[in-house]
Coordinates of C-alpha atoms and ligand atoms in Angstrom, one line a residue:
X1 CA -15.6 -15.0 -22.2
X2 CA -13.4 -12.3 -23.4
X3 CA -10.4 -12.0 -21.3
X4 CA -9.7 -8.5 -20.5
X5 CA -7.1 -6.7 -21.9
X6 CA -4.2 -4.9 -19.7
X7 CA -0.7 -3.0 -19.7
X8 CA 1.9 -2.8 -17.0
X9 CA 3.8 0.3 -17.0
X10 CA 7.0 -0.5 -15.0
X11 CA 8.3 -3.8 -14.7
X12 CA 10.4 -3.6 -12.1
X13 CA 10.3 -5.2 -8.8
X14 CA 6.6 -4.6 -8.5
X15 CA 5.6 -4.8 -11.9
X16 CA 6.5 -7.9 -12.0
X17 CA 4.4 -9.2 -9.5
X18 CA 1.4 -7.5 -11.1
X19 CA 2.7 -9.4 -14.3
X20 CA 2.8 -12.8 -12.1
X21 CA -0.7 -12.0 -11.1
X22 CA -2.3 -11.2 -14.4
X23 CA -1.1 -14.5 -15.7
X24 CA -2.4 -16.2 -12.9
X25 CA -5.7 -14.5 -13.1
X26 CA -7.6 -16.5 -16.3
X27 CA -10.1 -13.3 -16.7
X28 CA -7.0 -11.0 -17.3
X29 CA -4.7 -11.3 -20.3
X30 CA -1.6 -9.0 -20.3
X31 CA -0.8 -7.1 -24.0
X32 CA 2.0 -5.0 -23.3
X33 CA 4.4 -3.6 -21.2
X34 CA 5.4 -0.1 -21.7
X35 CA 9.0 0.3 -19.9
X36 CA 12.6 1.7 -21.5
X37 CA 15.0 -0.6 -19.5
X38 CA 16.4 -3.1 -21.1
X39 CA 15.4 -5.4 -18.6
X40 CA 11.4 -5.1 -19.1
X41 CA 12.5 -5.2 -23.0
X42 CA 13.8 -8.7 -22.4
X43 CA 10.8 -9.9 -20.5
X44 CA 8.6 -8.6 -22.8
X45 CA 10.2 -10.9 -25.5
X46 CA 10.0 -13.9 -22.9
X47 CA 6.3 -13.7 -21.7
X48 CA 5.7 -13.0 -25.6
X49 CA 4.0 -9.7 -25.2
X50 CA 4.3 -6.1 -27.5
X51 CA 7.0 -3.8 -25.8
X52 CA 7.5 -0.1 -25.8
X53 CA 10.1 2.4 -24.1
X54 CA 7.1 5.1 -24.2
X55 CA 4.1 4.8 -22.7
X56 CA 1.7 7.3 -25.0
X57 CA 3.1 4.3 -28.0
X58 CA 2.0 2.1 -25.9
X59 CA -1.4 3.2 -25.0
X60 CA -1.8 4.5 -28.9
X61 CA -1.3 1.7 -30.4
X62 CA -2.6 -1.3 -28.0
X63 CA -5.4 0.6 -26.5
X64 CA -5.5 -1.8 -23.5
X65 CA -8.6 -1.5 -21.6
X66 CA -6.6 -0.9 -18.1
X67 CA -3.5 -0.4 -17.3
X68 CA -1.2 -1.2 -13.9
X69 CA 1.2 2.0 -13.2
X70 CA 4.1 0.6 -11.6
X71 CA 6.7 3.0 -12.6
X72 CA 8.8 4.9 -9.4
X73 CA 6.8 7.6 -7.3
X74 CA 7.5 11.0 -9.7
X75 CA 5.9 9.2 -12.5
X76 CA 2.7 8.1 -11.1
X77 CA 0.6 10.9 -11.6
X78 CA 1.9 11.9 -15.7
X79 CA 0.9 8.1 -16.0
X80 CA -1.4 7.5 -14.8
X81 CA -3.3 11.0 -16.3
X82 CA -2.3 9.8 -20.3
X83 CA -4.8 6.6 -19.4
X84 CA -7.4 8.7 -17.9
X85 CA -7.2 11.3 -20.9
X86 CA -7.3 8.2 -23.0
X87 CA -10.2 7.1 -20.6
X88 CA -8.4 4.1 -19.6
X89 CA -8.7 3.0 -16.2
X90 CA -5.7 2.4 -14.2
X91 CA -4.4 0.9 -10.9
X92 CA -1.4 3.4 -10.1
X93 CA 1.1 1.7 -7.5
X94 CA 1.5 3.4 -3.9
X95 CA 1.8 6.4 -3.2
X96 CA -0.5 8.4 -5.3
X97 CA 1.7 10.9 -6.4
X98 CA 4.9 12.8 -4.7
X99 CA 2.8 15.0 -3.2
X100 CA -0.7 16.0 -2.5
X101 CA -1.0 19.1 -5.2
X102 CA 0.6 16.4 -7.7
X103 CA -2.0 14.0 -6.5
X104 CA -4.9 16.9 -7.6
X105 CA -3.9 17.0 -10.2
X106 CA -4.7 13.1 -10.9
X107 CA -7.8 13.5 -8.4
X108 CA -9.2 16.7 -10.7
X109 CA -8.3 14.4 -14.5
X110 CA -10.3 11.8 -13.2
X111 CA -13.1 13.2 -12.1
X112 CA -13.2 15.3 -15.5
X113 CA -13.4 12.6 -17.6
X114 CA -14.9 10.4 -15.4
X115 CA -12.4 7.3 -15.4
X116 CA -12.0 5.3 -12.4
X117 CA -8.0 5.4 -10.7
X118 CA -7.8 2.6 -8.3
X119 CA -4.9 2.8 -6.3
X120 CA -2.7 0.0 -5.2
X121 CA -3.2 0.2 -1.4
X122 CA -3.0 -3.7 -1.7
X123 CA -3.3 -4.2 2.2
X124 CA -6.9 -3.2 2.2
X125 CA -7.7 -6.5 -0.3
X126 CA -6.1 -8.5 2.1
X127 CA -8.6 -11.0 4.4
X128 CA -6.8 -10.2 7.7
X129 CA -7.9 -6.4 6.7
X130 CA -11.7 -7.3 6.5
X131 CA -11.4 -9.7 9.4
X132 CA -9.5 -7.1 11.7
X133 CA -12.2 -4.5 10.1
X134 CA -15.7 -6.6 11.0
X135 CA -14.4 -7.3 14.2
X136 CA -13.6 -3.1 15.1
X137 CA -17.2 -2.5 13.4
X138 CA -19.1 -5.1 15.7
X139 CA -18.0 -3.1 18.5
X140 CA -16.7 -6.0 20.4
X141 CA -13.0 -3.8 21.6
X142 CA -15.6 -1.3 22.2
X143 CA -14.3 2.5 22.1
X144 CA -11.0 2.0 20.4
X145 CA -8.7 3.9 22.3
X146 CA -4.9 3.5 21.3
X147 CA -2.8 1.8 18.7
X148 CA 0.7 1.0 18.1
X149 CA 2.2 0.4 14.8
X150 CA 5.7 -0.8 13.9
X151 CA 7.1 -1.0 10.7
X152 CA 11.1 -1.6 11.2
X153 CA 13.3 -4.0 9.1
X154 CA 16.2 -3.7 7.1
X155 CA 15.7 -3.7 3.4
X156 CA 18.7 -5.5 1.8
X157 CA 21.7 -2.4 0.9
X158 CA 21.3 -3.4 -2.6
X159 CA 17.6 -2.2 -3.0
X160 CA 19.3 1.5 -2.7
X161 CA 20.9 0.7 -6.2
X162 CA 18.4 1.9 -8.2
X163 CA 18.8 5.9 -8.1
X164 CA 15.0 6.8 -7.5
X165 CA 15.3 5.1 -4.4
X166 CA 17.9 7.3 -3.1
X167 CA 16.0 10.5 -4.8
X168 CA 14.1 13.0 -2.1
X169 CA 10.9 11.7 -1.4
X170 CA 11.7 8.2 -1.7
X171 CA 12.3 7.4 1.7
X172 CA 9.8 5.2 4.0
X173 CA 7.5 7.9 4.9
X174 CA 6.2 8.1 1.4
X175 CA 6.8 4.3 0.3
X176 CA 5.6 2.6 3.1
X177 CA 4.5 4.5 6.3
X178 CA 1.8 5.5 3.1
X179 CA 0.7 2.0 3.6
X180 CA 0.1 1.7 7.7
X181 CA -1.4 5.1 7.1
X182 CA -3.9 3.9 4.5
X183 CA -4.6 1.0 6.3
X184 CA -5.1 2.6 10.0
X185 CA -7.2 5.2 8.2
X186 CA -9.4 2.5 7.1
X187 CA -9.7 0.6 10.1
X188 CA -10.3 3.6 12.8
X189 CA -11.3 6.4 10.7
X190 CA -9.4 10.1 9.9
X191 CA -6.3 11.2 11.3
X192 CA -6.7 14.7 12.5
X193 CA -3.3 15.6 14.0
X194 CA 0.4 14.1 13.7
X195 CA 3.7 15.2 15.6
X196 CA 6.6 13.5 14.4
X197 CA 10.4 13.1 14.0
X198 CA 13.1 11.8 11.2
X199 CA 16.7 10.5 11.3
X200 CA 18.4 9.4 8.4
X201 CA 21.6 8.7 10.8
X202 CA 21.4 5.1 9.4
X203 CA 21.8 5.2 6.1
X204 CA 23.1 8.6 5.8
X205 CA 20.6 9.7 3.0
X206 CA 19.1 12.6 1.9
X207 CA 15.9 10.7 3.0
X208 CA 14.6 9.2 6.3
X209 CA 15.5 5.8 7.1
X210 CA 13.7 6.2 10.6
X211 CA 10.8 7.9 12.5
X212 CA 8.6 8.0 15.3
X213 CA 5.0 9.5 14.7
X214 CA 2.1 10.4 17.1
X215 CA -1.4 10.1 15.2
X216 CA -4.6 11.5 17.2
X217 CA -7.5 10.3 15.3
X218 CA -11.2 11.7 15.0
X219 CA -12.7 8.9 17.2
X220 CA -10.9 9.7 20.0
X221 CA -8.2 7.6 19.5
X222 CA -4.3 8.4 19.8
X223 CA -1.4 5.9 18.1
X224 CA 2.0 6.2 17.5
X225 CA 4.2 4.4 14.5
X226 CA 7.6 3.6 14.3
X227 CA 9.5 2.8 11.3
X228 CA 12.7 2.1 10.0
X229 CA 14.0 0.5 6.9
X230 CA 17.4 -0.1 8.5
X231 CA 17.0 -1.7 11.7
X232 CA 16.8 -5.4 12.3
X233 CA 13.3 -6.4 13.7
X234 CA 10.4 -9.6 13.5
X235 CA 7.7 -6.2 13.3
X236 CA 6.6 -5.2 9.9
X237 CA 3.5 -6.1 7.6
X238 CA 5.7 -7.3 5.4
X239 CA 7.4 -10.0 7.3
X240 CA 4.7 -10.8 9.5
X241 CA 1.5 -11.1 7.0
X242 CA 2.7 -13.6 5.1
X243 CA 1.2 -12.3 1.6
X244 CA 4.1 -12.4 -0.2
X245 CA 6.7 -15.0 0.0
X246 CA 9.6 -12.6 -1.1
X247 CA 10.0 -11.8 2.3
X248 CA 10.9 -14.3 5.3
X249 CA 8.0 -14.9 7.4
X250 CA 8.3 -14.3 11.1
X251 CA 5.1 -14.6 12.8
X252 CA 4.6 -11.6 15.0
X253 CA 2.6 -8.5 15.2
X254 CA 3.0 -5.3 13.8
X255 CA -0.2 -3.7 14.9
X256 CA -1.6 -3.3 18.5
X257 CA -5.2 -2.3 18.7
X258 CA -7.0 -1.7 22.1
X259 CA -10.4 -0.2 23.0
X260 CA -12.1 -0.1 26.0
X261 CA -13.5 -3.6 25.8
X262 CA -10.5 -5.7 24.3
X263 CA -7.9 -5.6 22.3
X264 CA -6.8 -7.5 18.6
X265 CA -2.8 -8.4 17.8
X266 CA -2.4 -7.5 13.6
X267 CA -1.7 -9.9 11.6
X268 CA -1.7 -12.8 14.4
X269 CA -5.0 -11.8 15.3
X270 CA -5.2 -12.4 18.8
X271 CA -8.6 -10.7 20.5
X272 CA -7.8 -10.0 24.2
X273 CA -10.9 -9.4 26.4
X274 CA -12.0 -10.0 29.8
X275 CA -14.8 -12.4 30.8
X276 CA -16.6 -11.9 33.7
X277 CA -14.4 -9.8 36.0
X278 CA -12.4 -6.8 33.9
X279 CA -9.7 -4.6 35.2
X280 CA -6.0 -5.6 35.9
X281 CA -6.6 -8.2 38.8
X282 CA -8.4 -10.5 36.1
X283 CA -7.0 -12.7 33.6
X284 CA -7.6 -11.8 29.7
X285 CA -9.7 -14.3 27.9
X286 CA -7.6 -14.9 24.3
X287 CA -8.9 -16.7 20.7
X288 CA -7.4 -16.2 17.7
X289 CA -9.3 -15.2 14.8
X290 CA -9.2 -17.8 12.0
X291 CA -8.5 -16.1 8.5
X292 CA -7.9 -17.9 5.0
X293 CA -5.1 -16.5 3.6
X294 CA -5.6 -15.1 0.0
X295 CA -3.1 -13.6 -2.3
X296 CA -4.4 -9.5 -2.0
X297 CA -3.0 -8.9 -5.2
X298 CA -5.1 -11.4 -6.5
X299 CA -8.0 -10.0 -4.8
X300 CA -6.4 -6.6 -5.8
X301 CA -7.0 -7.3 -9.8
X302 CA -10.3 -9.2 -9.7
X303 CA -11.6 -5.8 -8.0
X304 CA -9.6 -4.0 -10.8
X305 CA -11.3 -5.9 -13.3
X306 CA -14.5 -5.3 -12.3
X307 CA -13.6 -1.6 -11.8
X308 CA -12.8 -1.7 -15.6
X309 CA -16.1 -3.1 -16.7
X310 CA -18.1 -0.8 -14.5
X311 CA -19.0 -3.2 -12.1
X312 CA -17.4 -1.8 -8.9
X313 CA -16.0 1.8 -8.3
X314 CA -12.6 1.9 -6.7
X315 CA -12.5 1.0 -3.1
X316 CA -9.3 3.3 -3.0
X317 CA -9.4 5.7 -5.1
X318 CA -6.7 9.0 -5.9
X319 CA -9.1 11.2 -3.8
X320 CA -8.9 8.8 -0.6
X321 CA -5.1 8.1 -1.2
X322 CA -4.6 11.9 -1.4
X323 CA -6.2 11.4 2.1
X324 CA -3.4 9.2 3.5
X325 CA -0.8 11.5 1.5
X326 CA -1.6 14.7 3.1
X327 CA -1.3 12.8 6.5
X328 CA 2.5 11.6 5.0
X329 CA 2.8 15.4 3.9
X330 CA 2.0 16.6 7.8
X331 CA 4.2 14.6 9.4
X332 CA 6.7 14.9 6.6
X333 CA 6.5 19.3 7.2
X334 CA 6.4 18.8 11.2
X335 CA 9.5 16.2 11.6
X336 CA 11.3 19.3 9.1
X337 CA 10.3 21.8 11.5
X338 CA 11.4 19.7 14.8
X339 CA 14.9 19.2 13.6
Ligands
NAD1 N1 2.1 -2.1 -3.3 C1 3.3 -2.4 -2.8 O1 3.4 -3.2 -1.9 C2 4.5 -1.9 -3.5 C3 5.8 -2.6 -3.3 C4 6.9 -2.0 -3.9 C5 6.8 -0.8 -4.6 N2 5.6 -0.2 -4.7 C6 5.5 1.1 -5.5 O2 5.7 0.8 -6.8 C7 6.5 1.8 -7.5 C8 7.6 1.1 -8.2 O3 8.5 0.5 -7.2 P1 9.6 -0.6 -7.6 O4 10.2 -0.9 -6.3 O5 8.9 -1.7 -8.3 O6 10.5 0.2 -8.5 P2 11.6 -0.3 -9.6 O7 12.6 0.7 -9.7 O8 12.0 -1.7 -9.2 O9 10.7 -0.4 -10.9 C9 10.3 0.8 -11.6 C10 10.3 0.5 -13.1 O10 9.8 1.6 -13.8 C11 10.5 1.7 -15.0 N3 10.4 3.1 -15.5 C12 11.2 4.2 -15.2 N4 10.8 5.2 -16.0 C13 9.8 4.8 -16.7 C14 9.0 5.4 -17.7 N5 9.2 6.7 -18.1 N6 8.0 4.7 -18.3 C15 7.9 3.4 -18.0 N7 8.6 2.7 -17.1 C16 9.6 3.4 -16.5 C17 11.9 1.3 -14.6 O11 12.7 1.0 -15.7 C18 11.7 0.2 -13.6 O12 11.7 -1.1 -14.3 C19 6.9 2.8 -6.4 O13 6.0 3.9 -6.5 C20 6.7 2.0 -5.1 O14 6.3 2.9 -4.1 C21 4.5 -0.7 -4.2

C-alpha cells in the first residue's frame, strides 16, 4: 500500500510530536516540513526530508496530500486556507484561528471548495473521552447537573521565551481553556451563557495567566473552570491523563461530573452512585472504569488519514471549533468588561 503523503508546517514544540507520530504511524510517510527557523531546517536535514522557509514552496512543489498546521495561533487560518485553495486537507493545531471572524473565514474556504479541515482538538481521540462519553450517553449519572473543571499548573518560565507566547491572544484562554471547552462541549452539549474573570497578576503579561469561568449549558447544566498557567497544582489534563509523557504524571482529576444519578472523576474515572438507599445518609457505591490507554495523537492521524482519502469526515471540524472559539471569545469580552 501506498503510504500517504504529508507536510508539517511548524516544527516547533508541537510539530514535532506530529513528526514523532507520523513516523510511528507505517500508513503515513512525512515529505516535508515547511518552517523558516533554523531549527526545523536542521531537523529537516536529520529525518532526511525536503525543507522550505515558505509554505506556498512547499505545497507547490511537494504537493503533499495533507498537511499538519502547527505553526503559532495568528498563522493558523492563512495556512491552513493555501492547502484548502490547493484542495489539500489539513489538520490545523488548536485553536482554530485568533478569533471567530478569522475562523470564517477558514470555515467559508472550506466549505467553497469542499476540502475537509480537521482540527487538532486531540482530547476528543483520546479513550478516556469515549469512555467518559458512553457512560454520560447511557444515562447512568442520569440528568447531568454540574461540573467542575480545573486546569492550573505552572508552565516552565522558559516556555514564555518564544515571543508569540507573550503576544495578545496567546494566553490560556485561547491555548488551552479552548481545549476543556471543546471537550466539555462534546461531552454535555452547547454552552449557552459564560460569566467570567482574568488576572494576569502572576506573570504580569499582557495576557491572562488566571481565570475563573461560570458555563450554563443547554441541558440544564451549570459548571465553572478554573485555570492558571502559573500556579502549582496535581489538576490539569495534562498532568493527570497521562497521554503524553512530556509532562509528569500525577494521578488526579481534573474534571468533576455529577448528575442526578451519580457522578464520574475525569481522567481517574471514578463513577459514584448510590445502591439501594440514595441521599446523603447512604454510602456511595464506587468502580473505576477500566480504559486502555492509547496515544490520541495516534488515534488523532489514523482519523486524519482516513479524512484524506475520503473515508471519514472530520470529527472536529473549523465550523465546530469556531463553536468552542466563540465560547473563548464570550468569556474573553465579559472578563474585559468585569475588570
Ligand atoms: N494540541 C495540543 O495539545 C497543542 C499543544 C501545544 C501547542 N498547540 C498549538 O500548536 C500551535 C503551535 O504551538 P507550539 O507551542 O508548538 O509553538 P512553537 O512556537 O513551539 O512552534 C511554532 C513553530 O512555527 C514556526 N513558524 C513561525 N512562523 C512560521 C511560518 N510563517 N511558516 C511556517 N512555520 C512558522 C516557528 O518557527 C516554530 O518552529 C499553537 O497554535 C498552539 O496553540 C497545541
Amino acid at each position: 500500500m501506498n503510504r500517504i503523503r504529508l507536510a508539517v508546517i511548524g516544527a516547533g514544540a508541537i510539530g514535532r510530536k506530529h513528526i514523532d507520530v507520523i513516523q510511528q504511524t507505517p500508513e503515513a510517510e512525512l515529505v516535508a516540513l515547511a518552517d523558516p527557523s533554523p531549527q526545523a531546517q536542521t531537523l529537516a536535514a536529520s529525518l532526511g526530508v525536503a525543507w522550505y522557509a515558505d509554505i506556498n514552496d512547499m505545497l507547490d512543489r511537494t504537493n503533499p496530500q495533507g498537511v499538519i498546521n502547527a505553526t503559532p495561533n495568528t498563522l493558523h487560518v492563512p495556512c491552513a486556507i493555501a492547502c484548502v485553495e490547493r484542495g489539500i486537507p489539513v489538520l490545523v493545531e488548536k485553536p482554530v484561528a485568533e478569533s471567530p471572524e478569522r475562523a470564517q473565514e477558514l470555515v467559508d474556504a472550506a466549505a467553497l471548495r469542499g476540502v475537509p479541515v480537521l482540527v487538532g482538538h486531540h482530547r476528543r481521540h483520546n479513550a478516556l473521552t469515549a469512555a467518559a462519553k458512553t457512560l454520560i450517553d447511557s444515562g447512568e449519572l442520569g440528568n447531568i447537573v454540574a461540573v467542575s473543571a480545573h486546569w492550573i499548573l505552572q508552565k516552565p518560565d522558559d516556555y514564555f521565551d518564544v515571543a508569540w507566547r507573550r503576544e495578545p491572544g496567546a494566553g490560556p484562554l485561547l491555548v488551552n481553556l479552548v481545549h476543556d471547552i471543546d471537550l466539555l462541549r462534546y461531552l454535555l452539549g452547547e454552552i449557552e451563557e459564560v460569566q467570567a474573570m482574568t488576572s494576569n497578576a502572576g506573570r504580569g503579561f499582557a495576557n491572562e495567566d488566571s481565570a475563573v469561568v461560570n458555563l450554563r449549558f443547554a441541558c440544564g447544566a451549570l459548571g465553572s473552570a478554573v485555570l492558571s498557567d502559573c500556579g502549582v497544582s496535581p489538576w490539569s489534563w495534562e498532568m493527570n491523563s497521562a497521554e503524553n509523557e512530556i509532562y509528569a504524571h500525577t494521578p488526579e482529576n481534573c474534571y468533576l461530573i455529577s448528575g442526578s444519578k451519580g457522578a464520574l472523576a475525569i481522567p481517574q474515572m471514578r463513577w459514584w452512585r448510590y445502591g439501594e438507599q440514595r441521599g446523603w445518609h447512604a454510602p456511595l457505591l464506587q468502580e473505576t472504569l477500566a480504559v486502555e490507554p492509547i496515544d490520541p495523537f495516534i488515534l488523532q492521524l489514523r482519523h486524519f488519514l482516513q479524512v484524506i482519502v475520503g473515508e471519514a469526515e472530520p470529527i472536529i471540524d473549523a465550523a465546530d471549533a469556531l463553536r468552542s472559539l466563540e465560547v473563548i471569545d464570550a468569556i474573553r469580552q465579559i472578563s474585559q468588561k468585569a475588570a
